[in-house]
PDB file of C-alpha atoms in Angstrom:
ATOM      1  CA  MET S 174      36.771  -3.878 -15.200  1.00  0.00           C
ATOM      2  CA  GLU S 175      36.947  -0.097 -15.162  1.00  0.00           C
ATOM      3  CA  PRO S 176      36.760   1.876 -18.764  1.00  0.00           C
ATOM      4  CA  THR S 177      39.990   3.769 -20.021  1.00  0.00           C
ATOM      5  CA  ARG S 178      39.586   7.279 -19.502  1.00  0.00           C
ATOM      6  CA  GLY S 179      37.803   8.441 -22.352  1.00  0.00           C
ATOM      7  CA  GLN S 180      36.464   5.088 -23.792  1.00  0.00           C
ATOM      8  CA  GLN S 181      33.287   4.176 -23.771  1.00  0.00           C
ATOM      9  CA  PRO S 182      32.026   1.717 -21.466  1.00  0.00           C
ATOM     10  CA  ILE S 183      30.361  -1.445 -23.494  1.00  0.00           C
ATOM     11  CA  ARG S 184      27.145  -1.967 -23.467  1.00  0.00           C
ATOM     12  CA  PRO S 185      24.543  -4.031 -25.333  1.00  0.00           C
ATOM     13  CA  THR S 186      22.681  -2.429 -28.873  1.00  0.00           C
ATOM     14  CA  HIS S 187      19.895  -4.452 -29.244  1.00  0.00           C
ATOM     15  CA  LEU S 188      18.735  -5.324 -25.546  1.00  0.00           C
ATOM     16  CA  ALA S 189      15.674  -7.122 -27.008  1.00  0.00           C
ATOM     17  CA  THR S 190      17.890 -10.013 -28.302  1.00  0.00           C
ATOM     18  CA  PHE S 191      19.625 -10.177 -24.944  1.00  0.00           C
ATOM     19  CA  GLY S 192      18.286 -12.810 -22.007  1.00  0.00           C
ATOM     20  CA  PRO S 193      14.885 -15.649 -21.599  1.00  0.00           C
ATOM     21  CA  ALA S 194      11.047 -14.939 -23.496  1.00  0.00           C
ATOM     22  CA  VAL S 195       8.984 -15.216 -19.711  1.00  0.00           C
ATOM     23  CA  GLU S 196       6.219 -14.354 -19.739  1.00  0.00           C
ATOM     24  CA  ASP S 197       4.422 -13.233 -16.455  1.00  0.00           C
ATOM     25  CA  HIS S 198       5.028 -15.635 -13.898  1.00  0.00           C
ATOM     26  CA  GLY S 199       8.988 -15.606 -14.903  1.00  0.00           C
ATOM     27  CA  ARG S 200       8.273 -19.060 -16.820  1.00  0.00           C
ATOM     28  CA  ALA S 201      10.399 -19.164 -20.388  1.00  0.00           C
ATOM     29  CA  VAL S 202       7.724 -19.669 -23.218  1.00  0.00           C
ATOM     30  CA  THR S 203       8.666 -20.214 -26.415  1.00  0.00           C
ATOM     31  CA  ALA S 204       8.315 -17.675 -28.433  1.00  0.00           C
ATOM     32  CA  ASN S 205      10.485 -14.235 -29.284  1.00  0.00           C
ATOM     33  CA  ARG S 206      11.178 -11.194 -26.805  1.00  0.00           C
ATOM     34  CA  GLU S 207       8.282  -9.117 -28.015  1.00  0.00           C
ATOM     35  CA  GLY S 208       5.826 -12.043 -28.885  1.00  0.00           C
ATOM     36  CA  ALA S 209       6.456 -12.472 -24.768  1.00  0.00           C
ATOM     37  CA  ALA S 210       6.108  -9.073 -23.931  1.00  0.00           C
ATOM     38  CA  TRP S 211       3.203  -8.351 -25.988  1.00  0.00           C
ATOM     39  CA  TYR S 212       1.607 -12.542 -23.783  1.00  0.00           C
ATOM     40  CA  ARG S 213       2.746 -10.427 -20.735  1.00  0.00           C
ATOM     41  CA  GLN S 214      -0.189  -7.656 -21.667  1.00  0.00           C
ATOM     42  CA  ALA S 215      -2.737 -10.410 -21.977  1.00  0.00           C
ATOM     43  CA  GLN S 216      -2.787 -11.713 -18.952  1.00  0.00           C
ATOM     44  CA  ARG S 217      -3.107  -8.498 -17.777  1.00  0.00           C
ATOM     45  CA  ALA S 218      -5.677  -7.651 -19.835  1.00  0.00           C
ATOM     46  CA  VAL S 219      -8.972  -6.832 -17.435  1.00  0.00           C
ATOM     47  CA  THR S 220     -11.469  -7.642 -19.942  1.00  0.00           C
ATOM     48  CA  CYS S 221     -11.178  -9.992 -23.051  1.00  0.00           C
ATOM     49  CA  GLN S 222     -11.309  -7.849 -25.314  1.00  0.00           C
ATOM     50  CA  LEU S 223      -7.644  -6.471 -24.356  1.00  0.00           C
ATOM     51  CA  ALA S 224      -6.304  -9.574 -23.607  1.00  0.00           C
ATOM     52  CA  SER S 225      -7.213 -11.082 -27.555  1.00  0.00           C
ATOM     53  CA  ALA S 226      -5.830  -7.904 -28.726  1.00  0.00           C
ATOM     54  CA  ALA S 227      -2.678  -8.405 -27.559  1.00  0.00           C
ATOM     55  CA  LEU S 228      -2.831 -11.971 -27.433  1.00  0.00           C
ATOM     56  CA  ARG S 229      -3.049 -11.104 -31.692  1.00  0.00           C
ATOM     57  CA  GLN S 230      -0.273  -8.921 -31.431  1.00  0.00           C
ATOM     58  CA  ALA S 231       1.696 -11.445 -30.021  1.00  0.00           C
ATOM     59  CA  VAL S 232       1.111 -13.909 -33.205  1.00  0.00           C
ATOM     60  CA  THR S 233       1.950 -10.914 -35.385  1.00  0.00           C
ATOM     61  CA  VAL S 234       5.019 -10.632 -34.005  1.00  0.00           C
ATOM     62  CA  ASP S 235       5.892 -13.939 -33.315  1.00  0.00           C
ATOM     63  CA  PRO S 236       3.704 -16.499 -35.574  1.00  0.00           C
ATOM     64  CA  SER S 237       4.807 -20.078 -33.938  1.00  0.00           C
ATOM     65  CA  PHE S 238       4.044 -18.982 -30.984  1.00  0.00           C
ATOM     66  CA  GLY S 239       1.262 -21.321 -30.006  1.00  0.00           C
ATOM     67  CA  LEU S 240       0.669 -20.915 -26.459  1.00  0.00           C
ATOM     68  CA  ALA S 241      -0.495 -18.242 -27.738  1.00  0.00           C
ATOM     69  CA  ILE S 242      -2.276 -19.129 -31.127  1.00  0.00           C
ATOM     70  CA  ALA S 243      -4.427 -21.316 -28.731  1.00  0.00           C
ATOM     71  CA  ASP S 244      -5.437 -19.163 -25.780  1.00  0.00           C
ATOM     72  CA  LEU S 245      -6.464 -16.814 -29.234  1.00  0.00           C
ATOM     73  CA  ASP S 246      -8.543 -19.423 -30.929  1.00  0.00           C
ATOM     74  CA  ALA S 247      -9.595 -20.847 -27.486  1.00  0.00           C
ATOM     75  CA  ILE S 248     -11.263 -17.304 -26.661  1.00  0.00           C
ATOM     76  CA  ASN S 249     -12.649 -16.991 -30.153  1.00  0.00           C
ATOM     77  CA  GLY S 250     -13.743 -20.459 -30.616  1.00  0.00           C
ATOM     78  CA  THR S 251     -12.578 -21.522 -33.835  1.00  0.00           C
ATOM     79  CA  THR S 252      -9.440 -23.457 -35.063  1.00  0.00           C
ATOM     80  CA  SER S 253      -5.949 -22.554 -37.149  1.00  0.00           C
ATOM     81  CA  ARG S 254      -2.535 -24.779 -37.418  1.00  0.00           C
ATOM     82  CA  GLY S 255      -1.235 -24.951 -33.984  1.00  0.00           C
ATOM     83  CA  ALA S 256       2.258 -24.195 -32.819  1.00  0.00           C
ATOM     84  CA  GLY S 257       4.835 -24.363 -35.122  1.00  0.00           C
ATOM     85  CA  ARG S 258       7.882 -25.108 -32.375  1.00  0.00           C
ATOM     86  CA  ARG S 259       7.949 -27.038 -29.431  1.00  0.00           C
ATOM     87  CA  GLN S 260       6.304 -25.973 -26.027  1.00  0.00           C
ATOM     88  CA  MET S 261       7.504 -26.345 -22.166  1.00  0.00           C
ATOM     89  CA  ASN S 262       6.332 -28.661 -20.286  1.00  0.00           C
ATOM     90  CA  TRP S 263       3.513 -25.871 -17.861  1.00  0.00           C
ATOM     91  CA  GLU S 264       3.185 -24.350 -22.092  1.00  0.00           C
ATOM     92  CA  ARG S 265       1.294 -28.258 -23.131  1.00  0.00           C
ATOM     93  CA  HIS S 266      -0.557 -28.525 -20.093  1.00  0.00           C
ATOM     94  CA  HIS S 267      -1.762 -24.546 -20.676  1.00  0.00           C
ATOM     95  CA  ILE S 268      -3.197 -25.926 -24.016  1.00  0.00           C
ATOM     96  CA  GLU S 269      -4.498 -29.046 -23.692  1.00  0.00           C
ATOM     97  CA  LEU S 270      -6.832 -26.833 -20.986  1.00  0.00           C
ATOM     98  CA  VAL S 271      -7.276 -24.047 -22.881  1.00  0.00           C
ATOM     99  CA  ASN S 272      -8.657 -27.016 -26.062  1.00  0.00           C
ATOM    100  CA  ALA S 273     -10.880 -28.757 -23.872  1.00  0.00           C
ATOM    101  CA  ALA S 274     -12.587 -25.225 -22.901  1.00  0.00           C
ATOM    102  CA  ALA S 275     -12.874 -24.462 -25.895  1.00  0.00           C
ATOM    103  CA  ALA S 276     -14.124 -28.047 -27.277  1.00  0.00           C
ATOM    104  CA  GLY S 277     -16.989 -27.026 -24.177  1.00  0.00           C
ATOM    105  CA  ASP S 278     -15.587 -30.558 -21.952  1.00  0.00           C
ATOM    106  CA  ALA S 279     -15.357 -27.823 -18.859  1.00  0.00           C
ATOM    107  CA  ALA S 280     -15.064 -31.432 -16.441  1.00  0.00           C
ATOM    108  CA  ARG S 281     -12.077 -31.993 -17.748  1.00  0.00           C
ATOM    109  CA  ALA S 282     -11.046 -28.851 -18.188  1.00  0.00           C
ATOM    110  CA  ALA S 283     -11.905 -28.219 -14.800  1.00  0.00           C
ATOM    111  CA  ASP S 284      -9.920 -31.150 -14.133  1.00  0.00           C
ATOM    112  CA  LEU S 285      -6.983 -30.161 -16.259  1.00  0.00           C
ATOM    113  CA  LEU S 286      -6.843 -27.041 -14.841  1.00  0.00           C
ATOM    114  CA  ARG S 287      -6.779 -27.322 -10.976  1.00  0.00           C
ATOM    115  CA  GLU S 288      -3.575 -30.581 -12.066  1.00  0.00           C
ATOM    116  CA  HIS S 289      -2.141 -27.359 -13.949  1.00  0.00           C
ATOM    117  CA  LEU S 290      -2.861 -24.949 -11.290  1.00  0.00           C
ATOM    118  CA  ALA S 291      -1.654 -26.846  -8.750  1.00  0.00           C
ATOM    119  CA  ASN S 292       2.426 -27.512 -10.125  1.00  0.00           C
ATOM    120  CA  VAL S 293       2.688 -24.080 -12.042  1.00  0.00           C
ATOM    121  CA  GLY S 294       0.817 -22.149  -9.180  1.00  0.00           C
ATOM    122  CA  CYS S 295      -1.096 -19.893 -11.448  1.00  0.00           C
ATOM    123  CA  ASP S 296      -2.243 -18.820 -15.175  1.00  0.00           C
ATOM    124  CA  PRO S 297      -4.261 -16.182 -15.130  1.00  0.00           C
ATOM    125  CA  LEU S 298      -5.361 -16.823 -19.159  1.00  0.00           C
ATOM    126  CA  ALA S 299      -5.705 -20.320 -18.406  1.00  0.00           C
ATOM    127  CA  SER S 300      -7.815 -19.569 -15.691  1.00  0.00           C
ATOM    128  CA  ARG S 301     -10.194 -17.741 -17.378  1.00  0.00           C
ATOM    129  CA  ILE S 302     -10.104 -18.923 -20.690  1.00  0.00           C
ATOM    130  CA  ALA S 303     -12.115 -22.063 -18.494  1.00  0.00           C
ATOM    131  CA  ALA S 304     -14.017 -19.854 -16.904  1.00  0.00           C
ATOM    132  CA  LEU S 305     -15.147 -18.066 -19.748  1.00  0.00           C
ATOM    133  CA  ARG S 306     -16.353 -21.493 -21.481  1.00  0.00           C
ATOM    134  CA  GLN S 307     -17.774 -22.644 -18.543  1.00  0.00           C
ATOM    135  CA  GLN S 308     -21.335 -23.244 -19.073  1.00  0.00           C
ATOM    136  CA  SER S 309     -22.331 -24.071 -15.826  1.00  0.00           C
ATOM    137  CA  GLY S 310     -21.535 -24.726 -12.289  1.00  0.00           C
ATOM    138  CA  ARG S 311     -19.219 -23.457 -10.207  1.00  0.00           C
ATOM    139  CA  MET S 312     -16.471 -21.557 -10.672  1.00  0.00           C
ATOM    140  CA  ILE S 313     -13.800 -23.602 -11.754  1.00  0.00           C
ATOM    141  CA  THR S 314     -11.278 -20.683 -10.958  1.00  0.00           C
ATOM    142  CA  ASP S 315     -12.147 -20.889  -6.974  1.00  0.00           C
ATOM    143  CA  GLY S 316      -9.138 -21.137  -4.646  1.00  0.00           C
ATOM    144  CA  ILE S 317      -6.617 -19.859  -7.273  1.00  0.00           C
ATOM    145  CA  PRO S 318      -4.088 -17.632  -6.376  1.00  0.00           C
ATOM    146  CA  HIS S 319      -5.171 -13.858  -6.292  1.00  0.00           C
ATOM    147  CA  CYS S 320      -1.652 -12.159  -8.110  1.00  0.00           C
ATOM    148  CA  HIS S 321      -4.166 -11.331 -10.975  1.00  0.00           C
ATOM    149  CA  PRO S 322      -7.883 -10.453 -10.687  1.00  0.00           C
ATOM    150  CA  LYS S 323     -10.270 -14.244 -11.422  1.00  0.00           C
ATOM    151  CA  GLY S 324     -12.596 -12.940 -14.560  1.00  0.00           C
ATOM    152  CA  TRP S 325     -12.111 -10.790 -17.223  1.00  0.00           C
ATOM    153  CA  THR S 326     -15.324  -6.522 -16.290  1.00  0.00           C
ATOM    154  CA  SER S 327     -17.563  -6.572 -19.321  1.00  0.00           C
TER     155      SER S 327
END
């Protein structure tokens, strides 16, 4: 519908409140939009330090963002209160595998990662965290899609 002459078209005033919160591949995340934006930055980060900084920002703007909390804990080797709200199915799988990787269970993390990637296609943070926590053996990220760098640079 065209606006009447002299009338301004109606436009949303708070763009940040519209639409779903999504990660880099368009999957919905249980976070606010600003937290999701920081999470996308973490997914694209080329170093572990940049990913950690983006994840800290995601948790700062959305303290109940369980996915970012789990990733940050796995990277730092810490344990926190965990998620404050329900997660999407893919988020629960992601959290389970990064928790296994953080606990040092490389075999379980590798199995969970392969299953997870078969379902979601690509999950750069899960892949990188699992590789970061792997102690030895074949890189568990072999064969993953190339839409993101496989590992972090120093």
